[in-house]
Structures are given as C-alpha cells and as structure tokens.
Short mmCIF file of N, CA and C in Angstrom, two decimals:
data_model
loop_
_atom_site.label_atom_id
_atom_site.label_comp_id
_atom_site.label_asym_id
_atom_site.label_seq_id
_atom_site.Cartn_x
_atom_site.Cartn_y
_atom_site.Cartn_z
N GLY A 1 115.53 120.15 103.26
CA GLY A 1 114.36 120.92 102.90
C GLY A 1 113.28 120.01 102.37
N PRO A 2 112.10 120.54 102.16
CA PRO A 2 111.00 119.71 101.66
C PRO A 2 111.18 119.37 100.19
N ARG A 3 110.77 118.19 99.80
CA ARG A 3 110.79 117.77 98.40
C ARG A 3 109.38 117.98 97.88
N HIS A 4 109.24 118.79 96.83
CA HIS A 4 107.92 119.11 96.27
C HIS A 4 107.46 117.95 95.40
N LEU A 5 106.39 117.28 95.82
CA LEU A 5 105.86 116.14 95.07
C LEU A 5 104.70 116.55 94.18
N SER A 6 103.79 117.35 94.73
CA SER A 6 102.65 117.88 93.98
C SER A 6 102.17 119.11 94.72
N VAL A 7 101.08 119.70 94.23
CA VAL A 7 100.57 120.91 94.86
C VAL A 7 100.16 120.65 96.31
N LEU A 8 99.69 119.45 96.59
CA LEU A 8 99.20 119.13 97.92
C LEU A 8 100.17 118.30 98.76
N ARG A 9 101.25 117.81 98.16
CA ARG A 9 102.13 116.91 98.90
C ARG A 9 103.58 117.39 98.86
N HIS A 10 104.16 117.45 100.03
CA HIS A 10 105.57 117.79 100.19
C HIS A 10 106.16 116.77 101.16
N ALA A 11 107.35 116.31 100.88
CA ALA A 11 107.99 115.34 101.76
C ALA A 11 109.31 115.91 102.27
N PRO A 12 109.52 115.89 103.57
CA PRO A 12 110.81 116.36 104.09
C PRO A 12 111.92 115.39 103.69
N VAL A 13 113.05 115.95 103.36
CA VAL A 13 114.19 115.14 102.92
C VAL A 13 115.42 115.58 103.70
N VAL A 14 116.16 114.62 104.21
CA VAL A 14 117.43 114.91 104.88
C VAL A 14 118.54 114.57 103.91
N LEU A 15 119.39 115.54 103.62
CA LEU A 15 120.48 115.34 102.68
C LEU A 15 121.78 115.11 103.44
N PHE A 16 122.50 114.10 103.03
CA PHE A 16 123.81 113.83 103.61
C PHE A 16 124.85 114.10 102.53
N ARG A 17 125.84 114.87 102.88
CA ARG A 17 126.90 115.19 101.95
C ARG A 17 128.22 114.66 102.49
N ALA A 18 129.00 114.08 101.61
CA ALA A 18 130.33 113.63 102.01
C ALA A 18 131.21 114.85 102.24
N SER A 19 132.06 114.75 103.20
CA SER A 19 132.96 115.87 103.47
C SER A 19 134.07 115.89 102.44
N PHE A 20 134.67 117.03 102.31
CA PHE A 20 135.77 117.18 101.38
C PHE A 20 136.93 116.26 101.77
N ALA A 21 137.13 116.08 103.05
CA ALA A 21 138.24 115.24 103.53
C ALA A 21 138.08 113.80 103.08
N SER A 22 136.85 113.34 102.88
CA SER A 22 136.65 111.95 102.46
C SER A 22 137.04 111.73 101.00
N CYS A 23 137.13 112.80 100.22
CA CYS A 23 137.50 112.67 98.81
C CYS A 23 139.00 112.78 98.58
N VAL A 24 139.69 113.47 99.45
CA VAL A 24 141.12 113.69 99.28
C VAL A 24 141.88 112.73 100.18
N PRO A 25 142.77 111.93 99.61
CA PRO A 25 143.49 110.96 100.43
C PRO A 25 144.56 111.64 101.28
N THR A 26 144.79 111.04 102.42
CA THR A 26 145.91 111.48 103.24
C THR A 26 147.18 110.90 102.62
N PRO A 27 148.31 111.51 102.85
CA PRO A 27 149.55 111.02 102.24
C PRO A 27 149.80 109.55 102.59
N GLY A 28 150.12 108.78 101.58
CA GLY A 28 150.41 107.37 101.79
C GLY A 28 149.21 106.46 101.64
N GLU A 29 148.01 106.99 101.48
CA GLU A 29 146.80 106.18 101.33
C GLU A 29 146.21 106.41 99.95
N SER A 30 145.46 105.44 99.48
CA SER A 30 144.78 105.63 98.21
C SER A 30 143.44 106.30 98.48
N GLY A 31 143.06 107.18 97.57
CA GLY A 31 141.83 107.94 97.76
C GLY A 31 140.69 107.41 96.90
N VAL A 32 139.52 107.94 97.15
CA VAL A 32 138.33 107.54 96.42
C VAL A 32 138.43 107.95 94.96
N MET A 33 139.09 109.05 94.69
CA MET A 33 139.15 109.59 93.34
C MET A 33 140.43 109.22 92.59
N ASP A 34 141.17 108.24 93.04
CA ASP A 34 142.43 107.87 92.39
C ASP A 34 142.23 107.34 90.97
N GLU A 35 141.10 106.72 90.69
CA GLU A 35 140.87 106.13 89.38
C GLU A 35 140.50 107.17 88.32
N TYR A 36 140.30 108.42 88.70
CA TYR A 36 139.93 109.48 87.76
C TYR A 36 141.14 110.36 87.45
N GLU A 37 141.17 110.85 86.21
CA GLU A 37 142.21 111.78 85.82
C GLU A 37 141.65 113.19 85.89
N PHE A 38 142.46 114.12 86.36
CA PHE A 38 142.04 115.51 86.48
C PHE A 38 142.99 116.39 85.68
N GLU A 39 142.45 117.42 85.04
CA GLU A 39 143.29 118.40 84.36
C GLU A 39 143.79 119.39 85.41
N GLY A 40 144.94 119.90 85.19
CA GLY A 40 145.48 120.86 86.13
C GLY A 40 146.58 120.24 86.96
N GLU A 41 147.26 121.09 87.66
CA GLU A 41 148.41 120.63 88.42
C GLU A 41 148.02 119.99 89.75
N ASN A 42 147.05 120.57 90.41
CA ASN A 42 146.76 120.15 91.77
C ASN A 42 145.40 119.46 91.84
N LYS A 43 145.42 118.19 92.09
CA LYS A 43 144.18 117.41 92.19
C LYS A 43 143.34 117.88 93.38
N GLU A 44 143.96 118.25 94.49
CA GLU A 44 143.22 118.68 95.69
C GLU A 44 142.44 119.97 95.42
N ASP A 45 143.06 120.90 94.65
CA ASP A 45 142.35 122.15 94.32
C ASP A 45 141.14 121.87 93.44
N THR A 46 141.32 120.98 92.48
CA THR A 46 140.21 120.62 91.59
C THR A 46 139.07 119.99 92.39
N LEU A 47 139.41 119.07 93.28
CA LEU A 47 138.39 118.43 94.11
C LEU A 47 137.72 119.43 95.06
N ALA A 48 138.52 120.37 95.58
CA ALA A 48 137.94 121.40 96.46
C ALA A 48 136.95 122.25 95.69
N ASN A 49 137.31 122.61 94.45
CA ASN A 49 136.39 123.41 93.62
C ASN A 49 135.12 122.62 93.30
N LEU A 50 135.28 121.34 92.98
CA LEU A 50 134.11 120.50 92.70
C LEU A 50 133.22 120.36 93.93
N TYR A 51 133.86 120.20 95.07
CA TYR A 51 133.10 120.07 96.31
C TYR A 51 132.31 121.35 96.61
N GLN A 52 132.97 122.50 96.44
CA GLN A 52 132.29 123.78 96.67
C GLN A 52 131.15 123.98 95.69
N PHE A 53 131.37 123.62 94.42
CA PHE A 53 130.32 123.74 93.42
C PHE A 53 129.15 122.82 93.76
N ASN A 54 129.45 121.59 94.16
CA ASN A 54 128.41 120.63 94.54
C ASN A 54 127.61 121.15 95.74
N LEU A 55 128.30 121.67 96.73
CA LEU A 55 127.62 122.21 97.91
C LEU A 55 126.73 123.39 97.54
N ALA A 56 127.25 124.31 96.73
CA ALA A 56 126.47 125.48 96.31
C ALA A 56 125.27 125.05 95.48
N SER A 57 125.44 124.07 94.60
CA SER A 57 124.33 123.57 93.79
C SER A 57 123.26 122.92 94.65
N THR A 58 123.69 122.17 95.65
CA THR A 58 122.74 121.52 96.56
C THR A 58 121.95 122.55 97.35
N ILE A 59 122.64 123.56 97.86
CA ILE A 59 121.95 124.62 98.61
C ILE A 59 120.97 125.35 97.71
N TYR A 60 121.39 125.67 96.49
CA TYR A 60 120.50 126.35 95.55
C TYR A 60 119.28 125.49 95.22
N SER A 61 119.50 124.20 95.02
CA SER A 61 118.40 123.28 94.74
C SER A 61 117.41 123.24 95.91
N CYS A 62 117.94 123.22 97.13
CA CYS A 62 117.07 123.23 98.32
C CYS A 62 116.26 124.52 98.39
N LEU A 63 116.88 125.63 98.06
CA LEU A 63 116.17 126.91 98.06
C LEU A 63 115.05 126.91 97.01
N LEU A 64 115.34 126.37 95.83
CA LEU A 64 114.31 126.30 94.79
C LEU A 64 113.15 125.40 95.22
N GLU A 65 113.46 124.27 95.83
CA GLU A 65 112.42 123.38 96.33
C GLU A 65 111.57 124.07 97.39
N ASN A 66 112.23 124.84 98.25
CA ASN A 66 111.53 125.56 99.30
C ASN A 66 110.57 126.59 98.71
N VAL A 67 111.04 127.35 97.73
CA VAL A 67 110.19 128.36 97.10
C VAL A 67 109.02 127.71 96.38
N THR A 68 109.30 126.59 95.71
CA THR A 68 108.22 125.87 95.02
C THR A 68 107.18 125.38 96.00
N SER A 69 107.60 124.81 97.11
CA SER A 69 106.66 124.33 98.12
C SER A 69 105.85 125.47 98.72
N GLU A 70 106.52 126.60 98.98
CA GLU A 70 105.82 127.74 99.55
C GLU A 70 104.77 128.28 98.58
N GLN A 71 105.14 128.41 97.30
CA GLN A 71 104.18 128.90 96.31
C GLN A 71 103.00 127.94 96.16
N ALA A 72 103.28 126.64 96.17
CA ALA A 72 102.20 125.65 96.06
C ALA A 72 101.27 125.75 97.27
N SER A 73 101.83 125.94 98.45
CA SER A 73 101.01 126.09 99.65
C SER A 73 100.15 127.35 99.57
N ARG A 74 100.74 128.42 99.08
CA ARG A 74 99.97 129.67 98.93
C ARG A 74 98.85 129.50 97.91
N MET A 75 99.16 128.83 96.79
CA MET A 75 98.12 128.60 95.79
C MET A 75 96.98 127.77 96.36
N THR A 76 97.31 126.74 97.11
CA THR A 76 96.29 125.89 97.72
C THR A 76 95.44 126.69 98.71
N ALA A 77 96.09 127.52 99.52
CA ALA A 77 95.37 128.33 100.49
C ALA A 77 94.45 129.34 99.79
N MET A 78 94.94 129.96 98.73
CA MET A 78 94.11 130.93 97.99
C MET A 78 92.94 130.24 97.30
N ASP A 79 93.17 129.05 96.76
CA ASP A 79 92.09 128.30 96.13
C ASP A 79 91.03 127.94 97.16
N SER A 80 91.45 127.52 98.33
CA SER A 80 90.52 127.19 99.41
C SER A 80 89.74 128.43 99.85
N ALA A 81 90.44 129.56 99.98
CA ALA A 81 89.77 130.81 100.38
C ALA A 81 88.76 131.25 99.32
N SER A 82 89.12 131.11 98.05
CA SER A 82 88.19 131.48 96.97
C SER A 82 86.96 130.60 96.98
N SER A 83 87.18 129.31 97.18
CA SER A 83 86.05 128.37 97.24
C SER A 83 85.14 128.69 98.42
N ASN A 84 85.72 128.97 99.58
CA ASN A 84 84.92 129.34 100.76
C ASN A 84 84.16 130.64 100.53
N ALA A 85 84.79 131.60 99.86
CA ALA A 85 84.12 132.88 99.58
C ALA A 85 82.94 132.66 98.63
N LYS A 86 83.11 131.81 97.61
CA LYS A 86 82.01 131.52 96.68
C LYS A 86 80.85 130.85 97.42
N ASP A 87 81.16 129.91 98.32
CA ASP A 87 80.11 129.25 99.11
C ASP A 87 79.37 130.26 99.98
N MET A 88 80.13 131.16 100.61
CA MET A 88 79.53 132.16 101.47
C MET A 88 78.64 133.12 100.66
N ILE A 89 79.10 133.52 99.48
CA ILE A 89 78.29 134.39 98.61
C ILE A 89 77.00 133.69 98.22
N GLY A 90 77.08 132.40 97.89
CA GLY A 90 75.88 131.64 97.54
C GLY A 90 74.88 131.58 98.69
N LYS A 91 75.38 131.34 99.91
CA LYS A 91 74.49 131.28 101.08
C LYS A 91 73.87 132.64 101.37
N LEU A 92 74.67 133.71 101.27
CA LEU A 92 74.15 135.05 101.52
C LEU A 92 73.13 135.45 100.46
N GLN A 93 73.39 135.08 99.21
CA GLN A 93 72.45 135.40 98.14
C GLN A 93 71.12 134.66 98.34
N LEU A 94 71.19 133.41 98.76
CA LEU A 94 69.98 132.64 99.04
C LEU A 94 69.20 133.27 100.20
N SER A 95 69.90 133.67 101.25
CA SER A 95 69.25 134.32 102.39
C SER A 95 68.62 135.64 101.97
N TYR A 96 69.34 136.42 101.16
CA TYR A 96 68.81 137.70 100.68
C TYR A 96 67.54 137.48 99.84
N ASN A 97 67.59 136.49 98.94
CA ASN A 97 66.42 136.22 98.10
C ASN A 97 65.22 135.77 98.92
N ARG A 98 65.45 134.97 99.96
CA ARG A 98 64.35 134.54 100.82
C ARG A 98 63.73 135.73 101.56
N LEU A 99 64.58 136.59 102.10
CA LEU A 99 64.06 137.78 102.79
C LEU A 99 63.31 138.70 101.84
N ARG A 100 63.84 138.89 100.64
CA ARG A 100 63.17 139.75 99.65
C ARG A 100 61.83 139.14 99.25
N GLN A 101 61.80 137.83 99.04
CA GLN A 101 60.55 137.16 98.68
C GLN A 101 59.53 137.27 99.82
N ALA A 102 60.00 137.14 101.07
CA ALA A 102 59.09 137.28 102.21
C ALA A 102 58.52 138.69 102.27
N LYS A 103 59.34 139.70 102.00
CA LYS A 103 58.86 141.08 102.02
C LYS A 103 57.84 141.33 100.91
N ILE A 104 58.13 140.79 99.71
CA ILE A 104 57.19 140.93 98.60
C ILE A 104 55.87 140.25 98.92
N THR A 105 55.94 139.06 99.51
CA THR A 105 54.72 138.33 99.88
C THR A 105 53.92 139.11 100.91
N THR A 106 54.61 139.70 101.89
CA THR A 106 53.93 140.51 102.91
C THR A 106 53.24 141.71 102.28
N GLU A 107 53.92 142.40 101.38
CA GLU A 107 53.33 143.56 100.72
C GLU A 107 52.13 143.17 99.87
N LEU A 108 52.24 142.03 99.15
CA LEU A 108 51.11 141.57 98.34
C LEU A 108 49.92 141.21 99.23
N THR A 109 50.19 140.58 100.36
CA THR A 109 49.13 140.22 101.28
C THR A 109 48.45 141.47 101.81
N GLU A 110 49.24 142.51 102.13
CA GLU A 110 48.66 143.76 102.62
C GLU A 110 47.84 144.45 101.53
N ILE A 111 48.30 144.40 100.27
CA ILE A 111 47.54 144.99 99.16
C ILE A 111 46.22 144.28 98.95
N VAL A 112 46.27 142.93 98.99
CA VAL A 112 45.05 142.13 98.79
C VAL A 112 44.09 142.38 99.96
N ALA A 113 44.62 142.44 101.18
CA ALA A 113 43.76 142.66 102.34
C ALA A 113 43.14 144.06 102.26
N GLY A 114 43.90 145.05 101.80
CA GLY A 114 43.37 146.41 101.65
C GLY A 114 42.32 146.48 100.57
N ALA A 115 42.51 145.73 99.48
CA ALA A 115 41.52 145.74 98.38
C ALA A 115 40.24 145.05 98.79
N GLU A 116 40.32 144.02 99.65
CA GLU A 116 39.13 143.32 100.09
C GLU A 116 38.32 144.16 101.06
N SER A 117 38.99 145.03 101.83
CA SER A 117 38.26 145.82 102.81
C SER A 117 37.52 146.98 102.14
N VAL A 118 37.86 147.33 100.94
CA VAL A 118 37.18 148.44 100.26
C VAL A 118 35.91 148.02 99.68
#
C-alpha cells in the first residue's frame, strides 16, 4: 500500500513477509528461532500465533496508511476546489462591477445629455 509521507506526497511500498515455514525448523534442522525461549508447551503454536498477529498487524497498518492517504488526497482536492471557487468568485465580481459601472456611466451620460437639451 502507499506510505503516507505528507499531504501531497505518497510513496508506494512493497512489503515482503517471511513465511511461517521459514520460522519453524523441519525435524533435524536448527531453526531461526532456536536461540529464543518461549513460554508454553508448543513452540510451533506460539510462533504460529505470533506470525498471525504480525500478519494481521501489517494488514491493519496498510489499511490505516490507505485511509490516511485517501483523506489527504480528499483534503488536497477540496482545498484546490475552494481556491478555484474563490478565484472564480473574484473574477465574476470584477465583471459584475465593470458592467454595473458601465450602466451607471451610460445613465449619467443620458441624464447629462437630457439636461443639456433642455
């Protein structure tokens, strides 16, 4: 999933996870986890539980990163839309004021021309 760096930057990340089989030794071989002590009777069950927890945590972390990236993208899009709307309002207001001023000038010119003809 994407790694959220900032509001404007997201970096795709490929996650590699070791398989459960790589942690549990086959009979007669030494395993990666031989140097650690585990509570409980069955070391394989403990490692299986740890592996499942690690996998679930990784998936949950990816989901959180995804939601964060999506929200940041939405915020950026809304900020851009708001900025564009403000620019458009400013341009429309300027156009409206110019047209209103032109109409006022025309009416004043007609009043002055009417007063001169009397």
